[in-house]
């Protein structure tokens, strides 16, 4: 049986635990707990506690970390073992190569959402001065990532949650986007004026039925209002698609993240509102994940 970290003697070099052995120790515990990515979880926690980079872990893994590290790792490990997601333990998440602050008030941005950034950048190749609108910005990950790459572009980031907007503002400052990104609180287009080259949104799209089947790691930590898309998961798409023509420039782009089974329904909604060139794209797992459409005025 493995002696839990918080029951080990703290003096000396942690009973012989080097950075490598600490990482292995955590990984074994996470494996036994049935976590999906025990190795990555262990590595991220050890990196955060030691300040080591990924390269340091490889090249300096035989070093003994200082005593304070042991306390930190013991705390991280017990929080992880009680079901807290890594992002919430660390207080941040990497997204499109940048670090975003995460709290209980914002959805932790998911890797598949990076598809929207790629698609937006492709669409804005010839529009360096584009105006973008991010509906349901949460941590600000989408708007800030686009503005960080398209350095002349300007944006508006909107959310119904004032607490989420506070985090998005902090993230914008962190990534030097504050002077090009405005923030608005309200429901979808309610407080918005003007027209945009591109409207991007990862709205809440989980159906009421699917909400009951979500893992506690999601329902216990991501805000309910970031997930719940109504009885059929399509409530936000209906509102956004019906109003987007009033806020897009001619040939403007509407770009959505969608649920794995929502490609057909969202395409249909787009067809009924004068959108053309509707393209659904799949994520790495082969599921429908993104839909792009062009507005013909
Ligand atoms: C799935 S999260 C996406 C967060 C972030 N854009 C991302 O991709 O990581 C959906 C966001 O929509 C916001 N939201 C929910 N209902 C809204 C509404 N009626 N109007 C504006 N934002 C809303 C939530 O607060 C949440 O931040």
GROMACS .gro file of C-alpha atoms and ligand atoms in nm:
model
  324
    1UNK     CA    1   0.000   0.000   0.000
    2UNK     CA    2   0.120   0.352  -0.086
    3UNK     CA    3   0.173   0.583   0.211
    4UNK     CA    4  -0.018   0.903   0.130
    5UNK     CA    5   0.201   1.209   0.089
    6UNK     CA    6   0.054   1.387   0.387
    7UNK     CA    7   0.150   1.096   0.614
    8UNK     CA    8   0.512   1.085   0.506
    9UNK     CA    9   0.789   1.239   0.713
   10UNK     CA   10   0.856   1.592   0.592
   11UNK     CA   11   1.216   1.624   0.703
   12UNK     CA   12   1.510   1.567   0.475
   13UNK     CA   13   1.468   1.524   0.104
   14UNK     CA   14   1.118   1.377   0.143
   15UNK     CA   15   1.223   1.029   0.230
   16UNK     CA   16   1.419   1.013  -0.091
   17UNK     CA   17   1.153   1.153  -0.326
   18UNK     CA   18   1.311   1.329  -0.621
   19UNK     CA   19   1.103   1.533  -0.864
   20UNK     CA   20   1.075   1.221  -1.082
   21UNK     CA   21   0.970   0.997  -0.797
   22UNK     CA   22   0.719   1.255  -0.672
   23UNK     CA   23   0.566   1.261  -1.018
   24UNK     CA   24   0.557   0.881  -1.036
   25UNK     CA   25   0.410   0.867  -0.688
   26UNK     CA   26   0.126   1.100  -0.782
   27UNK     CA   27   0.071   0.922  -1.113
   28UNK     CA   28   0.030   0.586  -0.939
   29UNK     CA   29  -0.227   0.731  -0.701
   30UNK     CA   30  -0.418   0.895  -0.988
   31UNK     CA   31  -0.405   0.570  -1.188
   32UNK     CA   32  -0.545   0.377  -0.895
   33UNK     CA   33  -0.818   0.639  -0.861
   34UNK     CA   34  -0.915   0.569  -1.225
   35UNK     CA   35  -0.833   0.914  -1.365
   36UNK     CA   36  -0.827   0.946  -1.745
   37UNK     CA   37  -0.491   1.125  -1.772
   38UNK     CA   38  -0.291   1.031  -1.460
   39UNK     CA   39   0.049   1.105  -1.613
   40UNK     CA   40  -0.046   1.452  -1.738
   41UNK     CA   41  -0.225   1.537  -1.412
   42UNK     CA   42   0.081   1.437  -1.209
   43UNK     CA   43   0.317   1.628  -1.437
   44UNK     CA   44   0.110   1.949  -1.428
   45UNK     CA   45   0.083   1.944  -1.049
   46UNK     CA   46   0.453   1.874  -0.998
   47UNK     CA   47   0.541   2.149  -1.247
   48UNK     CA   48   0.316   2.398  -1.065
   49UNK     CA   49   0.452   2.308  -0.721
   50UNK     CA   50   0.819   2.305  -0.819
   51UNK     CA   51   0.815   2.583  -1.079
   52UNK     CA   52   0.984   2.335  -1.314
   53UNK     CA   53   0.906   2.356  -1.685
   54UNK     CA   54   0.831   2.046  -1.890
   55UNK     CA   55   1.196   2.045  -2.000
   56UNK     CA   56   1.316   2.086  -1.639
   57UNK     CA   57   1.116   1.777  -1.542
   58UNK     CA   58   1.307   1.579  -1.804
   59UNK     CA   59   1.652   1.727  -1.746
   60UNK     CA   60   1.643   1.795  -1.370
   61UNK     CA   61   1.409   1.520  -1.256
   62UNK     CA   62   1.669   1.367  -1.024
   63UNK     CA   63   1.683   1.680  -0.804
   64UNK     CA   64   1.522   1.688  -0.459
   65UNK     CA   65   1.268   1.972  -0.438
   66UNK     CA   66   1.273   2.204  -0.133
   67UNK     CA   67   1.061   2.125   0.175
   68UNK     CA   68   0.781   2.373   0.096
   69UNK     CA   69   0.714   2.192  -0.229
   70UNK     CA   70   0.622   1.879  -0.041
   71UNK     CA   71   0.340   2.056   0.146
   72UNK     CA   72   0.209   2.207  -0.175
   73UNK     CA   73   0.211   1.878  -0.362
   74UNK     CA   74   0.042   1.698  -0.073
   75UNK     CA   75  -0.235   1.960  -0.083
   76UNK     CA   76  -0.268   1.941  -0.464
   77UNK     CA   77  -0.277   1.560  -0.456
   78UNK     CA   78  -0.548   1.539  -0.194
   79UNK     CA   79  -0.762   1.798  -0.378
   80UNK     CA   80  -0.719   1.611  -0.706
   81UNK     CA   81  -0.802   1.279  -0.539
   82UNK     CA   82  -1.121   1.431  -0.401
   83UNK     CA   83  -1.231   1.517  -0.755
   84UNK     CA   84  -1.118   1.877  -0.809
   85UNK     CA   85  -1.011   1.933  -1.173
   86UNK     CA   86  -0.650   2.029  -1.240
   87UNK     CA   87  -0.742   2.373  -1.380
   88UNK     CA   88  -0.922   2.467  -1.062
   89UNK     CA   89  -0.636   2.348  -0.842
   90UNK     CA   90  -0.388   2.551  -1.046
   91UNK     CA   91  -0.623   2.847  -1.105
   92UNK     CA   92  -0.538   2.861  -1.474
   93UNK     CA   93  -0.561   2.676  -1.801
   94UNK     CA   94  -0.345   2.686  -2.111
   95UNK     CA   95  -0.542   2.774  -2.424
   96UNK     CA   96  -0.397   2.834  -2.771
   97UNK     CA   97  -0.051   2.874  -2.615
   98UNK     CA   98  -0.151   3.126  -2.350
   99UNK     CA   99  -0.238   3.098  -1.983
  100UNK     CA  100  -0.589   3.202  -1.877
  101UNK     CA  101  -0.699   3.260  -1.523
  102UNK     CA  102  -0.985   3.028  -1.424
  103UNK     CA  103  -1.224   3.049  -1.129
  104UNK     CA  104  -1.558   2.891  -1.043
  105UNK     CA  105  -1.723   3.178  -1.235
  106UNK     CA  106  -1.594   3.080  -1.579
  107UNK     CA  107  -1.591   2.773  -1.797
  108UNK     CA  108  -1.246   2.629  -1.818
  109UNK     CA  109  -1.169   2.664  -2.191
  110UNK     CA  110  -1.146   2.325  -2.362
  111UNK     CA  111  -0.883   2.216  -2.615
  112UNK     CA  112  -1.147   2.154  -2.886
  113UNK     CA  113  -1.247   2.522  -2.868
  114UNK     CA  114  -0.906   2.603  -3.020
  115UNK     CA  115  -1.066   2.498  -3.353
  116UNK     CA  116  -1.261   2.823  -3.344
  117UNK     CA  117  -0.942   3.024  -3.313
  118UNK     CA  118  -0.788   2.848  -3.615
  119UNK     CA  119  -1.104   2.905  -3.820
  120UNK     CA  120  -1.132   3.271  -3.713
  121UNK     CA  121  -0.768   3.339  -3.801
  122UNK     CA  122  -0.816   3.178  -4.142
  123UNK     CA  123  -1.127   3.391  -4.205
  124UNK     CA  124  -0.949   3.710  -4.097
  125UNK     CA  125  -0.634   3.653  -4.307
  126UNK     CA  126  -0.717   3.946  -4.535
  127UNK     CA  127  -0.888   4.157  -4.268
  128UNK     CA  128  -0.618   4.277  -4.029
  129UNK     CA  129  -0.845   4.555  -3.896
  130UNK     CA  130  -1.141   4.329  -3.835
  131UNK     CA  131  -1.403   4.389  -3.567
  132UNK     CA  132  -1.491   4.075  -3.377
  133UNK     CA  133  -1.771   3.994  -3.134
  134UNK     CA  134  -1.738   3.707  -2.884
  135UNK     CA  135  -2.077   3.613  -2.740
  136UNK     CA  136  -2.058   3.431  -2.405
  137UNK     CA  137  -1.692   3.513  -2.356
  138UNK     CA  138  -1.642   3.344  -2.015
  139UNK     CA  139  -1.268   3.363  -1.940
  140UNK     CA  140  -1.224   3.566  -2.259
  141UNK     CA  141  -1.017   3.284  -2.410
  142UNK     CA  142  -1.166   3.310  -2.759
  143UNK     CA  143  -1.166   3.689  -2.803
  144UNK     CA  144  -0.827   3.737  -2.640
  145UNK     CA  145  -0.662   3.457  -2.839
  146UNK     CA  146  -0.788   3.605  -3.167
  147UNK     CA  147  -0.681   3.960  -3.076
  148UNK     CA  148  -0.342   3.836  -2.962
  149UNK     CA  149  -0.286   3.687  -3.307
  150UNK     CA  150  -0.452   3.959  -3.519
  151UNK     CA  151  -0.279   4.254  -3.364
  152UNK     CA  152  -0.471   4.532  -3.545
  153UNK     CA  153  -0.815   4.381  -3.482
  154UNK     CA  154  -1.060   4.513  -3.223
  155UNK     CA  155  -1.320   4.321  -3.031
  156UNK     CA  156  -1.621   4.321  -2.806
  157UNK     CA  157  -1.658   4.045  -2.548
  158UNK     CA  158  -2.001   3.991  -2.396
  159UNK     CA  159  -2.132   3.772  -2.118
  160UNK     CA  160  -2.443   3.760  -1.903
  161UNK     CA  161  -2.223   3.699  -1.599
  162UNK     CA  162  -2.056   4.004  -1.442
  163UNK     CA  163  -1.824   3.773  -1.246
  164UNK     CA  164  -1.709   3.605  -1.568
  165UNK     CA  165  -1.643   3.946  -1.727
  166UNK     CA  166  -1.419   4.041  -1.433
  167UNK     CA  167  -1.204   3.735  -1.505
  168UNK     CA  168  -1.205   3.804  -1.880
  169UNK     CA  169  -1.084   4.160  -1.811
  170UNK     CA  170  -0.797   4.027  -1.601
  171UNK     CA  171  -0.703   3.786  -1.877
  172UNK     CA  172  -0.718   4.062  -2.138
  173UNK     CA  173  -0.482   4.275  -1.928
  174UNK     CA  174  -0.249   3.979  -1.883
  175UNK     CA  175  -0.228   3.933  -2.260
  176UNK     CA  176  -0.205   4.304  -2.348
  177UNK     CA  177  -0.543   4.307  -2.521
  178UNK     CA  178  -0.725   4.551  -2.291
  179UNK     CA  179  -0.686   4.849  -2.523
  180UNK     CA  180  -0.848   4.662  -2.814
  181UNK     CA  181  -1.117   4.465  -2.633
  182UNK     CA  182  -1.435   4.617  -2.488
  183UNK     CA  183  -1.663   4.428  -2.249
  184UNK     CA  184  -2.040   4.430  -2.214
  185UNK     CA  185  -2.274   4.254  -1.976
  186UNK     CA  186  -2.608   4.134  -2.108
  187UNK     CA  187  -2.798   3.858  -2.282
  188UNK     CA  188  -2.662   3.784  -2.630
  189UNK     CA  189  -2.718   4.089  -2.855
  190UNK     CA  190  -2.930   4.285  -2.605
  191UNK     CA  191  -2.669   4.556  -2.529
  192UNK     CA  192  -2.475   4.532  -2.860
  193UNK     CA  193  -2.461   4.801  -3.128
  194UNK     CA  194  -2.270   4.812  -3.455
  195UNK     CA  195  -2.172   4.552  -3.713
  196UNK     CA  196  -1.888   4.303  -3.702
  197UNK     CA  197  -1.671   4.113  -3.949
  198UNK     CA  198  -1.700   3.801  -3.742
  199UNK     CA  199  -1.920   3.682  -3.458
  200UNK     CA  200  -1.778   3.392  -3.260
  201UNK     CA  201  -1.959   3.200  -2.991
  202UNK     CA  202  -1.924   2.890  -2.781
  203UNK     CA  203  -2.266   2.913  -2.618
  204UNK     CA  204  -2.408   2.676  -2.357
  205UNK     CA  205  -2.531   2.372  -2.557
  206UNK     CA  206  -2.584   2.080  -2.318
  207UNK     CA  207  -2.941   1.945  -2.320
  208UNK     CA  208  -3.130   1.917  -1.992
  209UNK     CA  209  -3.118   1.537  -2.025
  210UNK     CA  210  -2.740   1.531  -2.086
  211UNK     CA  211  -2.681   1.764  -1.789
  212UNK     CA  212  -2.787   1.486  -1.552
  213UNK     CA  213  -2.525   1.251  -1.703
  214UNK     CA  214  -2.229   1.493  -1.686
  215UNK     CA  215  -1.931   1.398  -1.470
  216UNK     CA  216  -1.919   1.563  -1.125
  217UNK     CA  217  -1.586   1.716  -1.232
  218UNK     CA  218  -1.784   1.922  -1.484
  219UNK     CA  219  -2.109   1.996  -1.298
  220UNK     CA  220  -1.929   2.059  -0.969
  221UNK     CA  221  -1.685   2.314  -1.110
  222UNK     CA  222  -1.799   2.468  -1.441
  223UNK     CA  223  -2.082   2.723  -1.395
  224UNK     CA  224  -2.429   2.592  -1.473
  225UNK     CA  225  -2.506   2.890  -1.696
  226UNK     CA  226  -2.203   2.808  -1.910
  227UNK     CA  227  -2.337   2.459  -1.982
  228UNK     CA  228  -2.715   2.453  -1.991
  229UNK     CA  229  -2.859   2.498  -2.341
  230UNK     CA  230  -3.225   2.430  -2.262
  231UNK     CA  231  -3.439   2.123  -2.329
  232UNK     CA  232  -3.285   2.049  -2.674
  233UNK     CA  233  -2.954   2.233  -2.618
  234UNK     CA  234  -3.030   2.479  -2.900
  235UNK     CA  235  -3.178   2.778  -2.717
  236UNK     CA  236  -2.875   3.004  -2.755
  237UNK     CA  237  -2.827   2.913  -3.124
  238UNK     CA  238  -3.188   3.008  -3.202
  239UNK     CA  239  -3.149   3.354  -3.049
  240UNK     CA  240  -2.803   3.423  -3.188
  241UNK     CA  241  -2.882   3.302  -3.541
  242UNK     CA  242  -3.207   3.495  -3.565
  243UNK     CA  243  -3.043   3.822  -3.454
  244UNK     CA  244  -2.694   3.789  -3.603
  245UNK     CA  245  -2.797   3.935  -3.944
  246UNK     CA  246  -2.853   4.271  -3.769
  247UNK     CA  247  -2.496   4.272  -3.637
  248UNK     CA  248  -2.289   4.126  -3.922
  249UNK     CA  249  -2.135   4.318  -4.210
  250UNK     CA  250  -2.215   4.184  -4.559
  251UNK     CA  251  -2.021   3.858  -4.603
  252UNK     CA  252  -1.961   3.856  -4.228
  253UNK     CA  253  -1.882   3.524  -4.063
  254UNK     CA  254  -2.072   3.347  -3.789
  255UNK     CA  255  -1.865   3.084  -3.613
  256UNK     CA  256  -2.004   2.850  -3.347
  257UNK     CA  257  -1.882   2.568  -3.134
  258UNK     CA  258  -2.155   2.302  -3.132
  259UNK     CA  259  -2.234   1.979  -2.950
  260UNK     CA  260  -2.135   1.650  -3.118
  261UNK     CA  261  -2.492   1.585  -3.240
  262UNK     CA  262  -2.600   1.940  -3.324
  263UNK     CA  263  -2.447   1.985  -3.674
  264UNK     CA  264  -2.770   1.922  -3.866
  265UNK     CA  265  -2.999   2.121  -3.638
  266UNK     CA  266  -2.772   2.427  -3.628
  267UNK     CA  267  -2.715   2.410  -4.009
  268UNK     CA  268  -3.088   2.406  -4.056
  269UNK     CA  269  -3.134   2.712  -3.833
  270UNK     CA  270  -2.865   2.893  -4.034
  271UNK     CA  271  -3.025   2.806  -4.369
  272UNK     CA  272  -3.353   2.963  -4.260
  273UNK     CA  273  -3.181   3.299  -4.191
  274UNK     CA  274  -2.995   3.380  -4.514
  275UNK     CA  275  -2.665   3.220  -4.420
  276UNK     CA  276  -2.465   3.047  -4.693
  277UNK     CA  277  -2.142   2.842  -4.723
  278UNK     CA  278  -2.242   2.651  -4.410
  279UNK     CA  279  -1.960   2.415  -4.316
  280UNK     CA  280  -1.953   2.177  -4.021
  281UNK     CA  281  -1.612   2.058  -3.895
  282UNK     CA  282  -1.517   1.770  -3.671
  283UNK     CA  283  -1.287   1.758  -3.369
  284UNK     CA  284  -0.999   1.514  -3.325
  285UNK     CA  285  -1.241   1.250  -3.198
  286UNK     CA  286  -1.437   1.279  -3.526
  287UNK     CA  287  -1.739   1.451  -3.369
  288UNK     CA  288  -1.911   1.757  -3.513
  289UNK     CA  289  -1.768   2.045  -3.310
  290UNK     CA  290  -1.776   2.367  -3.512
  291UNK     CA  291  -1.996   2.532  -3.770
  292UNK     CA  292  -1.911   2.828  -3.989
  293UNK     CA  293  -2.147   3.026  -4.207
  294UNK     CA  294  -2.134   3.342  -4.418
  295UNK     CA  295  -2.404   3.608  -4.405
  296UNK     CA  296  -2.536   3.724  -4.739
  297UNK     CA  297  -2.704   4.059  -4.684
  298LIG     C1  298  -1.975   2.738  -2.288
  298LIG     S1  299  -1.934   2.887  -2.204
  298LIG     C2  300  -1.808   2.949  -2.311
  298LIG     C3  301  -1.703   3.032  -2.243
  298LIG     C4  302  -1.586   3.069  -2.333
  298LIG     N1  303  -1.630   3.144  -2.448
  298LIG     C5  304  -1.511   2.944  -2.376
  298LIG     O1  305  -1.529   2.903  -2.492
  298LIG     O2  306  -1.435   2.889  -2.298
  298LIG     C6  307  -2.075   2.985  -2.238
  298LIG     C7  308  -2.072   3.128  -2.183
  298LIG     O3  309  -2.196   3.190  -2.220
  298LIG     C8  310  -2.240   3.270  -2.113
  298LIG     N2  311  -2.386   3.287  -2.128
  298LIG     C9  312  -2.485   3.203  -2.093
  298LIG     N3  313  -2.605   3.254  -2.124
  298LIG    C10  314  -2.581   3.376  -2.180
  298LIG    C11  315  -2.665   3.478  -2.233
  298LIG     N4  316  -2.799   3.466  -2.235
  298LIG     N5  317  -2.606   3.589  -2.283
  298LIG    C12  318  -2.471   3.603  -2.282
  298LIG     N6  319  -2.386   3.509  -2.233
  298LIG    C13  320  -2.442   3.397  -2.183
  298LIG    C14  321  -2.200   3.195  -1.988
  298LIG     O4  322  -2.194   3.281  -1.875
  298LIG    C15  323  -2.063   3.138  -2.032
  298LIG     O5  324  -1.960   3.226  -1.996
   0.00000   0.00000   0.00000
